[in-house]
Short mmCIF file of C-alpha atoms in Angstrom, two decimals:
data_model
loop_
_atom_site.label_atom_id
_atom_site.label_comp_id
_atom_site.label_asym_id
_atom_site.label_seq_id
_atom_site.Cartn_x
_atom_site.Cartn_y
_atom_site.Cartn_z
CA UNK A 1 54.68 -11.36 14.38
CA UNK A 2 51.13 -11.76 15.00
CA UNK A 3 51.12 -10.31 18.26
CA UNK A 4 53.37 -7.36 17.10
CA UNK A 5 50.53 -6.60 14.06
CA UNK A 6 47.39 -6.58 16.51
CA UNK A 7 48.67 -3.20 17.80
CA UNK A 8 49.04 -2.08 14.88
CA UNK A 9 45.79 -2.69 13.19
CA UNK A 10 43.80 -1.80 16.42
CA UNK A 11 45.58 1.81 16.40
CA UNK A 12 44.43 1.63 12.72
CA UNK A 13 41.08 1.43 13.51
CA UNK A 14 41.15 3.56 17.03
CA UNK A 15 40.08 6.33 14.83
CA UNK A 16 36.62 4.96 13.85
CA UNK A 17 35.72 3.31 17.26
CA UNK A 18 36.20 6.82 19.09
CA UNK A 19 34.18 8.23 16.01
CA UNK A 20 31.37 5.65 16.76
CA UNK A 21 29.41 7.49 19.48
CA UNK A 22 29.43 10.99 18.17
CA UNK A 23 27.79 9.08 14.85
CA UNK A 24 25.48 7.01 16.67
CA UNK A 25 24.24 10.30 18.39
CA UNK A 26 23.86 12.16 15.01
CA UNK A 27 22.23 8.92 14.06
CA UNK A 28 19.74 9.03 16.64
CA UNK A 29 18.64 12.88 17.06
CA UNK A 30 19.58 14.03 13.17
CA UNK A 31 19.03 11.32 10.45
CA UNK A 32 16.35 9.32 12.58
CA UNK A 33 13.69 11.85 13.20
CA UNK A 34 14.54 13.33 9.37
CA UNK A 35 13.37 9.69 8.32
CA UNK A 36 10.53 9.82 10.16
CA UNK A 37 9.68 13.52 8.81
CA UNK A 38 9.54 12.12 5.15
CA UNK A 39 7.85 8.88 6.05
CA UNK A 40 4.97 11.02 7.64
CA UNK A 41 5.03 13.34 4.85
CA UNK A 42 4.10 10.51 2.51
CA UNK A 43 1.10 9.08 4.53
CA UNK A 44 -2.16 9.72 6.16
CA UNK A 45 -0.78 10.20 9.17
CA UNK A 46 -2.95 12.26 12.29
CA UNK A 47 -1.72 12.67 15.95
CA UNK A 48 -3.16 9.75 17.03
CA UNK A 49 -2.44 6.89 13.89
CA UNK A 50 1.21 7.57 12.60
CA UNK A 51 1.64 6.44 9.30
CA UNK A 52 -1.21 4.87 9.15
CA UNK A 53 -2.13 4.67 5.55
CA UNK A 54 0.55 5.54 1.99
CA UNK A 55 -0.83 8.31 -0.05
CA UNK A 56 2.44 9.21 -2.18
CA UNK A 57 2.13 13.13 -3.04
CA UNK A 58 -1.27 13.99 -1.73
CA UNK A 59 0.05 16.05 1.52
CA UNK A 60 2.40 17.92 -1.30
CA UNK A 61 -0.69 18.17 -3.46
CA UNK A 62 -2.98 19.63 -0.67
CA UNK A 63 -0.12 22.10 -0.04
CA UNK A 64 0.09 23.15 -3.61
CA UNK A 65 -3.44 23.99 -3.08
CA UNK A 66 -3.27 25.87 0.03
CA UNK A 67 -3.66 29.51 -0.36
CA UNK A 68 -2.27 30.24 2.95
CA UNK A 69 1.12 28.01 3.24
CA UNK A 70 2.88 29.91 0.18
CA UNK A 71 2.06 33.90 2.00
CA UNK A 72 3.45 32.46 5.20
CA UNK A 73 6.74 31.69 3.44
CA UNK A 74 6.88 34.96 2.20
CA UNK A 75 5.82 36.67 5.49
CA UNK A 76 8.81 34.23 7.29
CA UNK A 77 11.27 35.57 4.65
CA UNK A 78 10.59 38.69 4.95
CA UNK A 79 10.50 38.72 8.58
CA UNK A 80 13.84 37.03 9.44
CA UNK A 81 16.30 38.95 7.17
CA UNK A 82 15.15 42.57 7.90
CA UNK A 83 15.19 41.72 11.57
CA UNK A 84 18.50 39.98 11.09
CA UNK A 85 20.34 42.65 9.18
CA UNK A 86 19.26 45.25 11.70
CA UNK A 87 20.15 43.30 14.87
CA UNK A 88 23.75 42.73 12.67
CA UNK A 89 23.84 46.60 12.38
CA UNK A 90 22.53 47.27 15.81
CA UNK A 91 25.24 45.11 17.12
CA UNK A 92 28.07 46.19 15.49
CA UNK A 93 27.30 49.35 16.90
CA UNK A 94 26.96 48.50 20.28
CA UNK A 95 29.99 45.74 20.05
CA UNK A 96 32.04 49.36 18.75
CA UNK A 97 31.07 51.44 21.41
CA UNK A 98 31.67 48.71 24.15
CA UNK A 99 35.23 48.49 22.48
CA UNK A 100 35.92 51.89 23.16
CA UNK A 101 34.84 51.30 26.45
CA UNK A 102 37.55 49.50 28.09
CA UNK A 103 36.63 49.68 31.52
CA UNK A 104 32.99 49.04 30.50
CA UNK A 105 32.81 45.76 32.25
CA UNK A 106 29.42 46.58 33.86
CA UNK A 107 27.89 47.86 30.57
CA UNK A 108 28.74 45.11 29.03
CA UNK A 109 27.42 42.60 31.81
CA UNK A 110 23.91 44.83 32.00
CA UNK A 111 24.43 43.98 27.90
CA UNK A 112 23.69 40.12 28.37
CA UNK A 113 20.57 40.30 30.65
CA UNK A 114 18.03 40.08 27.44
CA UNK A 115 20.13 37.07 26.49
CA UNK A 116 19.53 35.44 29.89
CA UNK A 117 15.88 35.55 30.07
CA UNK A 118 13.49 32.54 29.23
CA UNK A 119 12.14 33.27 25.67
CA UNK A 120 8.53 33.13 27.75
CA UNK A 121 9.21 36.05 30.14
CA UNK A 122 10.18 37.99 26.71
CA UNK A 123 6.88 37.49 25.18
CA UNK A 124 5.15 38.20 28.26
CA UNK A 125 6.72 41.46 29.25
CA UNK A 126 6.64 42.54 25.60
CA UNK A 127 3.02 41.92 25.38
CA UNK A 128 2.38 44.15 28.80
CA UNK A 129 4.68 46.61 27.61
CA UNK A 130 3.11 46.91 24.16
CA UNK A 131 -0.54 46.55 25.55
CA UNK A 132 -3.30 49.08 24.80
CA UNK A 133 -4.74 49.34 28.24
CA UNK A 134 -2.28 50.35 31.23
CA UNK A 135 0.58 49.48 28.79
CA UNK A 136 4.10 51.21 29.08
CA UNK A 137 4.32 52.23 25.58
CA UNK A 138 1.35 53.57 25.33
CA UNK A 139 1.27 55.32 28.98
CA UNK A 140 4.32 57.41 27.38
CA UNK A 141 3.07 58.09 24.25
CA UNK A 142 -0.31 59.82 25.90
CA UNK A 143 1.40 61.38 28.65
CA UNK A 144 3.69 62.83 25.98
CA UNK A 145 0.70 64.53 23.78
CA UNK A 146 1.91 61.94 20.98
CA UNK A 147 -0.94 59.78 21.15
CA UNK A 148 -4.73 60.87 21.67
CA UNK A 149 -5.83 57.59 22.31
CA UNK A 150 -4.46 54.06 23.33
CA UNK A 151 -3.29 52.32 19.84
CA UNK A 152 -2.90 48.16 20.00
CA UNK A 153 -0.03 47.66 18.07
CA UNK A 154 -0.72 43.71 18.53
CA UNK A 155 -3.67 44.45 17.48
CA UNK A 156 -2.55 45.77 13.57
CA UNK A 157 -2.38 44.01 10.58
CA UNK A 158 0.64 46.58 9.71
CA UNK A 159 2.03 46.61 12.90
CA UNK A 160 1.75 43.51 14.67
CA UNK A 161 4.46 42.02 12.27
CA UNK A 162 6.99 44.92 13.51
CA UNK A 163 6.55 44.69 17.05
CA UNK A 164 7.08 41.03 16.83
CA UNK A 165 10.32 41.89 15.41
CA UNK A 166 11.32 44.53 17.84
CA UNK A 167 10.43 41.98 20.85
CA UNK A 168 12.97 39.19 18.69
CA UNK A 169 15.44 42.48 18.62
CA UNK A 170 15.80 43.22 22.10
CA UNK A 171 15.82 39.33 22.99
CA UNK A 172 18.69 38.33 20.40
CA UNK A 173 20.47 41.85 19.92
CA UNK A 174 23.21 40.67 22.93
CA UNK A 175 23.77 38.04 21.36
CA UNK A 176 24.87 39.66 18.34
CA UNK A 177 26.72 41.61 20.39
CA UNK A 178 28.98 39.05 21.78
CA UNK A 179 29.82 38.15 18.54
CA UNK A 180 30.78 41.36 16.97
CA UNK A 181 32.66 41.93 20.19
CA UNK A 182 34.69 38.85 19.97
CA UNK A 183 35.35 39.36 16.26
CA UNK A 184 36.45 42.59 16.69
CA UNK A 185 38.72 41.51 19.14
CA UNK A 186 40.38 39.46 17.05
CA UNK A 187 41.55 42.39 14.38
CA UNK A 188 45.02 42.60 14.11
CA UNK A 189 46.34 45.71 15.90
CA UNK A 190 49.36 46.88 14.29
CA UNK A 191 47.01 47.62 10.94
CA UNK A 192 45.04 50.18 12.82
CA UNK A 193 48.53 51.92 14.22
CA UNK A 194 50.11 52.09 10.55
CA UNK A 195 46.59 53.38 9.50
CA UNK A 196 46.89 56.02 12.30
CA UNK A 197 50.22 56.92 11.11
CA UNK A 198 49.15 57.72 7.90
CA UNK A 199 46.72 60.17 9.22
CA UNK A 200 43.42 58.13 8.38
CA UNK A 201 39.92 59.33 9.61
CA UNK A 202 38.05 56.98 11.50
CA UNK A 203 35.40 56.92 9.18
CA UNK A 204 38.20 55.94 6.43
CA UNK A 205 39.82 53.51 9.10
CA UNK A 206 36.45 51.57 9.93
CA UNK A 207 35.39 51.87 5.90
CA UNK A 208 38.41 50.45 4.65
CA UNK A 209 39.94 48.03 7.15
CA UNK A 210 37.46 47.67 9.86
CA UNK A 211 34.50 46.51 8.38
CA UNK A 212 36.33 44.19 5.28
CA UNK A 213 38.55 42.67 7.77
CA UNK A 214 35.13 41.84 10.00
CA UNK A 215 33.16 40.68 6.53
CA UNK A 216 33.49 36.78 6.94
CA UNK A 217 32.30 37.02 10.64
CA UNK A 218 29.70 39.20 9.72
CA UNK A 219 27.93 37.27 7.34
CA UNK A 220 28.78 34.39 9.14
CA UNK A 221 26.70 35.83 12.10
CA UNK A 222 23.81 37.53 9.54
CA UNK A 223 23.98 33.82 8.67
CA UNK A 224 22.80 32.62 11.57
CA UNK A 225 20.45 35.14 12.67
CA UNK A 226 19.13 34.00 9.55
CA UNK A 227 18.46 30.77 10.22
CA UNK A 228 17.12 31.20 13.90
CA UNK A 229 14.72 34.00 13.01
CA UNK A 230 13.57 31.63 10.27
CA UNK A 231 12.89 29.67 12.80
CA UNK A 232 10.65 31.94 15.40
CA UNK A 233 7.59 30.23 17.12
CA UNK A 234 7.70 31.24 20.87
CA UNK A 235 7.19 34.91 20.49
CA UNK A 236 4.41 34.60 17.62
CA UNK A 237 2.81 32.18 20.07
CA UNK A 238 3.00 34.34 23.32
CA UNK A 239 2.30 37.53 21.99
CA UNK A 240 -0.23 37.57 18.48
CA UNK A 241 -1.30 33.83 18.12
CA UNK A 242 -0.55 34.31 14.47
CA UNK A 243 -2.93 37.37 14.18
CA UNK A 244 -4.55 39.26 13.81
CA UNK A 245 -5.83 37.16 11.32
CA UNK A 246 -2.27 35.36 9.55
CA UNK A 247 -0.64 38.68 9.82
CA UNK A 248 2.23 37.57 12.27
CA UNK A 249 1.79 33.58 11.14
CA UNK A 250 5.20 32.53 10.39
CA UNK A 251 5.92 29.01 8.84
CA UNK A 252 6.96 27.40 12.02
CA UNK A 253 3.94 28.13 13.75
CA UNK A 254 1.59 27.19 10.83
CA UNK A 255 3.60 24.22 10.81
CA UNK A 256 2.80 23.85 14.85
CA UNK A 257 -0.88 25.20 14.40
CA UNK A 258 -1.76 22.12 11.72
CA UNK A 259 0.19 19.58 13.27
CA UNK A 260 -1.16 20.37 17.04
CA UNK A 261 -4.04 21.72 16.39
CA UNK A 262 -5.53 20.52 13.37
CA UNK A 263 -3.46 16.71 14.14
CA UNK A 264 -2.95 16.50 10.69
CA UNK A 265 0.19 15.32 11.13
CA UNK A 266 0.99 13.95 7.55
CA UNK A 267 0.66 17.54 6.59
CA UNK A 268 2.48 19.19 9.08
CA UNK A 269 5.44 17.34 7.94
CA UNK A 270 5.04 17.90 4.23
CA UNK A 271 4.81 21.77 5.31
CA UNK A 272 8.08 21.36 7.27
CA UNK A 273 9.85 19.77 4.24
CA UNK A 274 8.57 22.54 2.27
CA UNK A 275 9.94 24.64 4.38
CA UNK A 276 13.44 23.30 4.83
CA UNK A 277 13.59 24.05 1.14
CA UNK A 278 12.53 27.64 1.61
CA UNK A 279 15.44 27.70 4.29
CA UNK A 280 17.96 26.16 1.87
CA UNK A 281 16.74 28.63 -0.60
CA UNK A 282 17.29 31.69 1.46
CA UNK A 283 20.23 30.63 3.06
CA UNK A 284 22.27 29.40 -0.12
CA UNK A 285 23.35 32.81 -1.32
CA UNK A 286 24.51 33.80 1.89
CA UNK A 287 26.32 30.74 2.38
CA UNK A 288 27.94 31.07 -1.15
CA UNK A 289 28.47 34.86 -0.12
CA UNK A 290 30.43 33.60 2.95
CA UNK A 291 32.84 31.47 1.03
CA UNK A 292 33.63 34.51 -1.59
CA UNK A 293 34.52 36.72 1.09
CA UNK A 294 36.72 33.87 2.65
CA UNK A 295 38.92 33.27 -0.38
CA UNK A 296 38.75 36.97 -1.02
CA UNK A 297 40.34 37.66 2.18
CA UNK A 298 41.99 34.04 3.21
#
């Protein structure tokens, strides 16, 4: 009997033993460094003497006091959703007019190149294309009567912030694409035939079916966009530095700036535990938003 039991008990517990190296892995590159994060948070910690002294809330105390960490939570916010919503318009679009495209298999391969390049080369070529002297843009804009003299858009407290954006665009727009292309592929034919039948416009057809069948994946991918442009350091560094002045600074790369550059790295992490919670915060009603449109139409 005992023999006939060990079987048993081992297929029992197969379950958790082929569970225990995807957990161990989350262990090590999730909850680990997260750990870490809040133990630095808490101490006097610089790049060179990790945790070297407790001294409980005074990172989150200096913070308080900062009168540049709070703008550059703003300035993140309300850089990542207006970029995000228009690269989820912009791509909806595009992922629409490659639909009706059905031989457009080299449209939509010339599409993905943005999404192959190295974030680096994106910052680069935006920052020649956008320069003052010799720059494309501007080249165009004189040539064309528009401008009478070179304008350094990088160079703007009102416009720097923009044409960071419009580089982030062009780099993530394909991507956006692909996903508003596969969702749309997924839309159940026989609707759009009976809708057809009835005599509905296309403006009524995409209105009323199109776009609340595509809801869920649509915020699902404004949800991410969300996140990632939260997230945006390589650009700001390549192209402004965080200026002029903090007018492209984002969180991430204050976060980078007083970590890296200042090595204060006890307050680098309290700043990117702030800033998770300004994530969480932006992301919640979204998230919640998500759901409601799942159950609406689940």
């Amino acid at each position: 009997m005992a023999a006939l039991r060990l079987p048993q008990r081992l297929a029992r517990s197969a379950p958790l033993w082929m569970l225990t190296p995807g957990s161990f892995g989350l262990l090590v590159v999730s909850i680990v460094p997260a750990l870490y994060t809040l133990a630095l948070a808490f101490t006097h910690s610089t790049l060179g003497q990790p945790l070297a002294a407790w001294n409980g809330a005074a990172n989150f105390q200096a913070l308080w006091r900062d009168s540049t960490f709070a703008p550059t939570l703003l300035r993140t916010v309300l850089y990542a959703l207006p970029a995000s919503f228009s690269q989820l318009s912009l791509g909806l679009l595009i992922a629409l007019l490659l639909q009706a495209l059905r031989q457009g298999q080299f449209v939509r391969s010339l599409v993905l190149l943005p999404l192959m390049t190295p974030p680096v080369l994106v910052g680069v070529a935006w920052k020649l294309l956008l320069a003052p002297a010799g720059g494309l843009l501007n080249g165009t804009l004189l040539r064309l009567g528009v401008l009478s003299e070179p304008v350094s858009l990088l160079g703007s407290d009102t416009w720097a912030l923009p044409a960071v954006m419009l580089a982030d665009t062009w780099q993530w727009l394909p991507f956006v694409v692909i996903l508003c292309f596969a969702a749309l592929q997924t839309l159940p034919a026989d609707v759009f035939e009976a809708a057809a039948l009835d005599g509905a416009t296309p403006r009524g057809t995409f209105l009323k079916i199109t776009l609340p069948l595509l809801a869920p994946a649509l915020l699902g991918i404004f949800l991410l966009r969300v996140v990632m442009s939260l997230k945006t350091f390589d650009l700001v560094y390549i192209l402004t530095a965080g200026g002029p002045g903090s007018a492209t600074t984002l969180a991430s790369y204050e976060v980078w700036k007083t970590g890296l550059q200042n090595f204060n790295i006890g307050a680098a992490a309290a700043q990117t535990l702030v800033f998770s919670l300004a994530v969480a915060a932006v992301t919640w009603p979204i998230l919640k938003a998500l759901q409601w449109v799942e159950r609406r139409t689940g």
